[in-house]
Amino acid sequence: MKHRNSHFAVGYWSLIRHGRSTPDQCDIDPKALRRLLPFVFLLDARQPSFTYRLAGTTLCERYGGELRGKDFLSPWDPDSRARLSKLLRQALAESSPLCLNSLGATEDCRMVEIETVLMPITFGSHAPERFLGVAQVLSDVAPLLGRHISFERLVHASLIREGENKLDELPPSPPPPPPPNSGRRVLSRAPHLRLVVSRELKASGDDSMRCDVDFTAVIAAAGAAFACPEAAY
């Protein structure tokens, strides 16, 4: 995880579990997430699709309108949709938060880097059937001025698991830190949580799921995937 709000959200999710594998939606205090609310969303995972129950105002603006009732996977390219559907079900089954890094593109092929964390929660049930999510733009938001995200492509995905995982389950190297003069303050990870890559992702050998992501190459690939004549970042 790169953005401080992602660390804060996962830490809060872990805190309100109170010894359970996942918290319930009724445990969430909006006041505790006040500074995150414009970027917060809820997904319902009870159907084959993952449907927005609600979404913050900034997210709605960035995706071009009200998100409630829409499919979370609809803006993603076909390959990303297939991967995400499987990853989201895995996160629910393991009661583990999921961290996504993606590229979002506007209609005129301007791109931004996005980090999304999705944390399983129950809704008056024994098993998790919803996600509490937070989505943040990591790069300059200027490409989105007067525009909205029309397409999204998955670059990297990691499950956030309990700290007692063995070292051989960790990725080979941590994500690169932000540039020293970026002005972004990175918080420490929440206690007892560690970012790991699922065994399935490690076994796949797919470069698009690596931790040490070369975003320059990814942007060029995404430009081709989005049928952009020249990718703008």
mmCIF file of C-alpha atoms in Angstrom:
data_model
loop_
_atom_site.group_PDB
_atom_site.id
_atom_site.type_symbol
_atom_site.label_atom_id
_atom_site.label_comp_id
_atom_site.label_asym_id
_atom_site.label_seq_id
_atom_site.Cartn_x
_atom_site.Cartn_y
_atom_site.Cartn_z
ATOM 1 C CA MET A 1 0.000 0.000 0.000
ATOM 2 C CA LYS A 2 1.258 3.448 -0.891
ATOM 3 C CA HIS A 3 -1.347 6.013 0.163
ATOM 4 C CA ARG A 4 -1.690 6.955 3.825
ATOM 5 C CA ASN A 5 -5.482 6.729 3.590
ATOM 6 C CA SER A 6 -5.152 3.095 2.529
ATOM 7 C CA HIS A 7 -3.080 2.347 5.619
ATOM 8 C CA PHE A 8 -5.533 4.229 7.829
ATOM 9 C CA ALA A 9 -8.563 2.416 6.367
ATOM 10 C CA VAL A 10 -7.060 -1.069 6.771
ATOM 11 C CA GLY A 11 -5.898 -0.225 10.285
ATOM 12 C CA TYR A 12 -9.398 0.955 11.195
ATOM 13 C CA TRP A 13 -10.946 -2.182 9.651
ATOM 14 C CA SER A 14 -8.609 -4.338 11.744
ATOM 15 C CA LEU A 15 -9.376 -2.347 14.907
ATOM 16 C CA ILE A 16 -13.160 -2.755 14.701
ATOM 17 C CA ARG A 17 -12.983 -6.516 14.146
ATOM 18 C CA HIS A 18 -12.713 -7.006 17.925
ATOM 19 C CA GLY A 19 -11.222 -10.484 17.524
ATOM 20 C CA ARG A 20 -13.504 -11.546 14.671
ATOM 21 C CA SER A 21 -12.318 -12.381 11.174
ATOM 22 C CA THR A 22 -14.241 -9.406 9.758
ATOM 23 C CA PRO A 23 -16.244 -6.513 11.214
ATOM 24 C CA ASP A 24 -19.930 -5.925 10.549
ATOM 25 C CA GLN A 25 -21.197 -2.917 8.647
ATOM 26 C CA CYS A 26 -22.907 -1.648 11.806
ATOM 27 C CA ASP A 27 -19.458 -1.424 13.481
ATOM 28 C CA ILE A 28 -18.345 1.281 11.037
ATOM 29 C CA ASP A 29 -18.490 4.808 12.472
ATOM 30 C CA PRO A 30 -18.596 7.361 9.617
ATOM 31 C CA LYS A 31 -17.135 9.978 11.952
ATOM 32 C CA ALA A 32 -13.977 7.884 12.303
ATOM 33 C CA LEU A 33 -13.617 7.918 8.513
ATOM 34 C CA ARG A 34 -14.583 11.561 8.090
ATOM 35 C CA ARG A 35 -11.544 12.615 6.073
ATOM 36 C CA LEU A 36 -11.889 9.551 3.828
ATOM 37 C CA LEU A 37 -15.623 9.770 3.122
ATOM 38 C CA PRO A 38 -15.310 11.418 -0.338
ATOM 39 C CA PHE A 39 -13.256 8.378 -1.408
ATOM 40 C CA VAL A 40 -15.170 5.640 0.444
ATOM 41 C CA PHE A 41 -17.578 3.161 -1.140
ATOM 42 C CA LEU A 42 -19.566 0.050 -0.221
ATOM 43 C CA LEU A 43 -19.931 -2.943 -2.541
ATOM 44 C CA ASP A 44 -22.587 -5.638 -2.299
ATOM 45 C CA ALA A 45 -21.144 -9.036 -3.228
ATOM 46 C CA ARG A 46 -24.251 -11.178 -2.726
ATOM 47 C CA GLN A 47 -24.978 -11.323 -6.453
ATOM 48 C CA PRO A 48 -22.659 -12.560 -9.209
ATOM 49 C CA SER A 49 -21.733 -8.905 -9.788
ATOM 50 C CA PHE A 50 -20.197 -6.451 -7.300
ATOM 51 C CA THR A 51 -22.653 -3.583 -6.998
ATOM 52 C CA TYR A 52 -22.082 -0.164 -5.466
ATOM 53 C CA ARG A 53 -24.341 0.390 -2.456
ATOM 54 C CA LEU A 54 -22.963 3.890 -1.985
ATOM 55 C CA ALA A 55 -19.942 5.941 -3.014
ATOM 56 C CA GLY A 56 -18.352 9.212 -1.925
ATOM 57 C CA THR A 57 -18.882 12.403 -3.898
ATOM 58 C CA THR A 58 -15.310 12.586 -5.203
ATOM 59 C CA LEU A 59 -15.485 9.023 -6.526
ATOM 60 C CA CYS A 60 -18.765 9.738 -8.297
ATOM 61 C CA GLU A 61 -17.242 12.822 -9.920
ATOM 62 C CA ARG A 62 -14.155 10.921 -11.022
ATOM 63 C CA TYR A 63 -16.220 8.162 -12.620
ATOM 64 C CA GLY A 64 -18.677 10.505 -14.299
ATOM 65 C CA GLY A 65 -21.832 10.271 -12.175
ATOM 66 C CA GLU A 66 -23.725 8.545 -9.400
ATOM 67 C CA LEU A 67 -22.262 5.085 -8.789
ATOM 68 C CA ARG A 68 -24.973 3.596 -6.581
ATOM 69 C CA GLY A 69 -26.482 0.514 -8.232
ATOM 70 C CA LYS A 70 -23.713 0.246 -10.830
ATOM 71 C CA ASP A 71 -21.351 -2.692 -11.304
ATOM 72 C CA PHE A 72 -17.882 -2.071 -9.852
ATOM 73 C CA LEU A 73 -16.334 -4.111 -12.677
ATOM 74 C CA SER A 74 -18.016 -2.308 -15.572
ATOM 75 C CA PRO A 75 -15.211 0.225 -16.343
ATOM 76 C CA TRP A 76 -12.472 -2.434 -16.281
ATOM 77 C CA ASP A 77 -11.088 -4.110 -19.397
ATOM 78 C CA PRO A 78 -12.179 -7.744 -19.967
ATOM 79 C CA ASP A 79 -8.952 -9.316 -18.701
ATOM 80 C CA SER A 80 -9.028 -7.208 -15.523
ATOM 81 C CA ARG A 81 -12.700 -8.041 -14.927
ATOM 82 C CA ALA A 82 -11.958 -11.757 -15.036
ATOM 83 C CA ARG A 83 -9.032 -11.422 -12.634
ATOM 84 C CA LEU A 84 -10.857 -9.107 -10.251
ATOM 85 C CA SER A 85 -13.936 -11.287 -10.022
ATOM 86 C CA LYS A 86 -11.762 -14.179 -8.868
ATOM 87 C CA LEU A 87 -9.652 -12.022 -6.530
ATOM 88 C CA LEU A 88 -12.678 -10.426 -4.861
ATOM 89 C CA ARG A 89 -14.221 -13.842 -4.200
ATOM 90 C CA GLN A 90 -10.899 -15.013 -2.788
ATOM 91 C CA ALA A 91 -10.732 -11.982 -0.482
ATOM 92 C CA LEU A 92 -14.241 -12.765 0.804
ATOM 93 C CA ALA A 93 -13.434 -16.439 1.320
ATOM 94 C CA GLU A 94 -10.255 -15.615 3.257
ATOM 95 C CA SER A 95 -11.685 -12.542 5.050
ATOM 96 C CA SER A 96 -8.628 -10.616 3.849
ATOM 97 C CA PRO A 97 -8.441 -7.054 2.532
ATOM 98 C CA LEU A 98 -7.393 -6.662 -1.081
ATOM 99 C CA CYS A 99 -5.153 -3.884 -2.410
ATOM 100 C CA LEU A 100 -5.360 -2.995 -6.104
ATOM 101 C CA ASN A 101 -3.136 -0.779 -8.222
ATOM 102 C CA SER A 102 -4.621 0.221 -11.539
ATOM 103 C CA LEU A 103 -4.509 2.721 -14.357
ATOM 104 C CA GLY A 104 -7.591 4.760 -15.120
ATOM 105 C CA ALA A 105 -8.040 6.378 -18.536
ATOM 106 C CA THR A 106 -10.331 9.138 -19.765
ATOM 107 C CA GLU A 107 -12.055 9.122 -23.152
ATOM 108 C CA ASP A 108 -9.165 11.118 -24.611
ATOM 109 C CA CYS A 109 -6.617 8.683 -23.114
ATOM 110 C CA ARG A 110 -5.289 10.749 -20.239
ATOM 111 C CA MET A 111 -4.221 8.400 -17.438
ATOM 112 C CA VAL A 112 -3.957 8.356 -13.660
ATOM 113 C CA GLU A 113 -2.584 5.787 -11.228
ATOM 114 C CA ILE A 114 -5.151 4.545 -8.690
ATOM 115 C CA GLU A 115 -4.860 2.570 -5.468
ATOM 116 C CA THR A 116 -7.980 0.835 -4.143
ATOM 117 C CA VAL A 117 -8.316 -1.166 -0.931
ATOM 118 C CA LEU A 118 -11.352 -3.414 -0.433
ATOM 119 C CA MET A 119 -12.035 -4.788 3.051
ATOM 120 C CA PRO A 120 -14.573 -7.605 3.569
ATOM 121 C CA ILE A 121 -17.407 -6.913 6.013
ATOM 122 C CA THR A 122 -20.508 -8.776 7.133
ATOM 123 C CA PHE A 123 -24.010 -7.341 6.988
ATOM 124 C CA GLY A 124 -25.886 -9.030 9.805
ATOM 125 C CA SER A 125 -24.595 -12.376 8.562
ATOM 126 C CA HIS A 126 -21.929 -14.892 9.566
ATOM 127 C CA ALA A 127 -19.928 -14.680 6.337
ATOM 128 C CA PRO A 128 -18.691 -11.472 4.671
ATOM 129 C CA GLU A 129 -20.888 -10.393 1.795
ATOM 130 C CA ARG A 130 -19.893 -6.762 1.310
ATOM 131 C CA PHE A 131 -16.742 -4.690 0.871
ATOM 132 C CA LEU A 132 -15.800 -1.415 2.481
ATOM 133 C CA GLY A 133 -13.560 0.278 -0.061
ATOM 134 C CA VAL A 134 -11.333 3.333 -0.390
ATOM 135 C CA ALA A 135 -9.989 4.489 -3.761
ATOM 136 C CA GLN A 136 -7.256 7.110 -4.126
ATOM 137 C CA VAL A 137 -5.502 8.650 -7.115
ATOM 138 C CA LEU A 138 -1.755 8.325 -6.502
ATOM 139 C CA SER A 139 -0.590 10.475 -9.401
ATOM 140 C CA ASP A 140 -1.421 14.044 -10.412
ATOM 141 C CA VAL A 141 -5.201 14.496 -10.694
ATOM 142 C CA ALA A 142 -4.825 17.195 -13.368
ATOM 143 C CA PRO A 143 -5.686 14.744 -16.211
ATOM 144 C CA LEU A 144 -9.152 14.387 -14.642
ATOM 145 C CA LEU A 145 -9.977 18.114 -14.658
ATOM 146 C CA GLY A 146 -13.131 18.397 -16.728
ATOM 147 C CA ARG A 147 -12.938 14.678 -17.517
ATOM 148 C CA HIS A 148 -13.827 11.381 -15.872
ATOM 149 C CA ILE A 149 -12.431 7.858 -15.800
ATOM 150 C CA SER A 150 -13.968 5.765 -18.566
ATOM 151 C CA PHE A 151 -11.676 2.729 -18.559
ATOM 152 C CA GLU A 152 -9.586 0.999 -15.914
ATOM 153 C CA ARG A 153 -6.881 -1.645 -16.136
ATOM 154 C CA LEU A 154 -5.488 -3.784 -13.298
ATOM 155 C CA VAL A 155 -1.720 -3.530 -12.814
ATOM 156 C CA HIS A 156 -1.075 -5.230 -9.480
ATOM 157 C CA ALA A 157 -3.111 -6.946 -6.758
ATOM 158 C CA SER A 158 -2.128 -8.017 -3.227
ATOM 159 C CA LEU A 159 -3.965 -9.607 -0.331
ATOM 160 C CA ILE A 160 -3.289 -8.075 3.081
ATOM 161 C CA ARG A 161 -2.960 -10.960 5.504
ATOM 162 C CA GLU A 162 -2.160 -11.503 9.164
ATOM 163 C CA GLY A 163 1.422 -10.859 10.241
ATOM 164 C CA GLU A 164 2.182 -14.456 11.175
ATOM 165 C CA ASN A 165 2.471 -15.493 7.506
ATOM 166 C CA LYS A 166 5.728 -17.165 6.620
ATOM 167 C CA LEU A 167 8.425 -15.144 4.929
ATOM 168 C CA ASP A 168 8.239 -17.270 1.795
ATOM 169 C CA GLU A 169 4.728 -15.871 1.220
ATOM 170 C CA LEU A 170 6.035 -12.319 1.009
ATOM 171 C CA PRO A 171 6.719 -10.661 -2.351
ATOM 172 C CA PRO A 172 10.382 -10.599 -3.386
ATOM 173 C CA SER A 173 10.662 -6.851 -2.796
ATOM 174 C CA PRO A 174 8.426 -4.160 -1.293
ATOM 175 C CA PRO A 175 6.785 -1.532 -3.499
ATOM 176 C CA PRO A 176 9.139 1.396 -4.211
ATOM 177 C CA PRO A 177 8.704 4.359 -1.824
ATOM 178 C CA PRO A 178 7.362 7.664 -3.170
ATOM 179 C CA PRO A 179 9.971 10.223 -4.300
ATOM 180 C CA PRO A 180 11.511 12.077 -1.318
ATOM 181 C CA ASN A 181 10.131 15.445 -2.416
ATOM 182 C CA SER A 182 6.637 14.251 -3.313
ATOM 183 C CA GLY A 183 5.181 15.715 -0.115
ATOM 184 C CA ARG A 184 3.260 12.507 0.536
ATOM 185 C CA ARG A 185 3.551 11.204 4.095
ATOM 186 C CA VAL A 186 3.425 7.415 4.341
ATOM 187 C CA LEU A 187 2.124 5.958 7.584
ATOM 188 C CA SER A 188 3.392 2.739 9.083
ATOM 189 C CA ARG A 189 1.426 -0.419 8.440
ATOM 190 C CA ALA A 190 -1.343 -1.342 10.814
ATOM 191 C CA PRO A 191 -0.216 -3.640 13.639
ATOM 192 C CA HIS A 192 -0.312 -7.356 12.868
ATOM 193 C CA LEU A 193 -1.001 -6.823 9.163
ATOM 194 C CA ARG A 194 1.438 -7.467 6.355
ATOM 195 C CA LEU A 195 1.154 -6.987 2.612
ATOM 196 C CA VAL A 196 1.590 -10.278 0.787
ATOM 197 C CA VAL A 197 0.935 -11.638 -2.671
ATOM 198 C CA SER A 198 -1.346 -14.632 -2.842
ATOM 199 C CA ARG A 199 0.250 -17.908 -3.927
ATOM 200 C CA GLU A 200 -1.970 -18.036 -6.969
ATOM 201 C CA LEU A 201 -0.701 -14.662 -8.150
ATOM 202 C CA LYS A 202 2.927 -15.611 -7.514
ATOM 203 C CA ALA A 203 2.530 -18.857 -9.414
ATOM 204 C CA SER A 204 1.026 -17.151 -12.429
ATOM 205 C CA GLY A 205 4.322 -15.481 -13.379
ATOM 206 C CA ASP A 206 2.338 -12.650 -14.958
ATOM 207 C CA ASP A 207 4.467 -9.479 -15.101
ATOM 208 C CA SER A 208 1.338 -7.341 -14.739
ATOM 209 C CA MET A 209 0.944 -8.658 -11.179
ATOM 210 C CA ARG A 210 4.473 -7.911 -9.975
ATOM 211 C CA CYS A 211 5.172 -5.625 -7.006
ATOM 212 C CA ASP A 212 8.062 -3.721 -8.621
ATOM 213 C CA VAL A 213 5.816 -2.208 -11.283
ATOM 214 C CA ASP A 214 7.358 -0.242 -14.137
ATOM 215 C CA PHE A 215 4.505 2.194 -14.730
ATOM 216 C CA THR A 216 6.122 3.677 -17.826
ATOM 217 C CA ALA A 217 5.866 0.322 -19.582
ATOM 218 C CA VAL A 218 2.436 -0.293 -18.109
ATOM 219 C CA ILE A 219 1.152 3.055 -19.387
ATOM 220 C CA ALA A 220 2.303 2.180 -22.898
ATOM 221 C CA ALA A 221 0.616 -1.222 -22.655
ATOM 222 C CA ALA A 222 -2.546 0.328 -21.255
ATOM 223 C CA GLY A 223 -2.573 2.843 -24.074
ATOM 224 C CA ALA A 224 -2.633 -0.027 -26.545
ATOM 225 C CA ALA A 225 -5.306 -1.845 -24.543
ATOM 226 C CA PHE A 226 -7.490 1.276 -24.475
ATOM 227 C CA ALA A 227 -6.848 1.842 -28.207
ATOM 228 C CA CYS A 228 -5.121 5.162 -27.464
ATOM 229 C CA PRO A 229 -2.856 6.420 -30.252
ATOM 230 C CA GLU A 230 -0.535 7.974 -27.653
ATOM 231 C CA ALA A 231 -0.977 7.470 -23.921
ATOM 232 C CA ALA A 232 -1.019 10.658 -21.863
ATOM 233 C CA TYR A 233 -0.113 10.422 -18.173
#
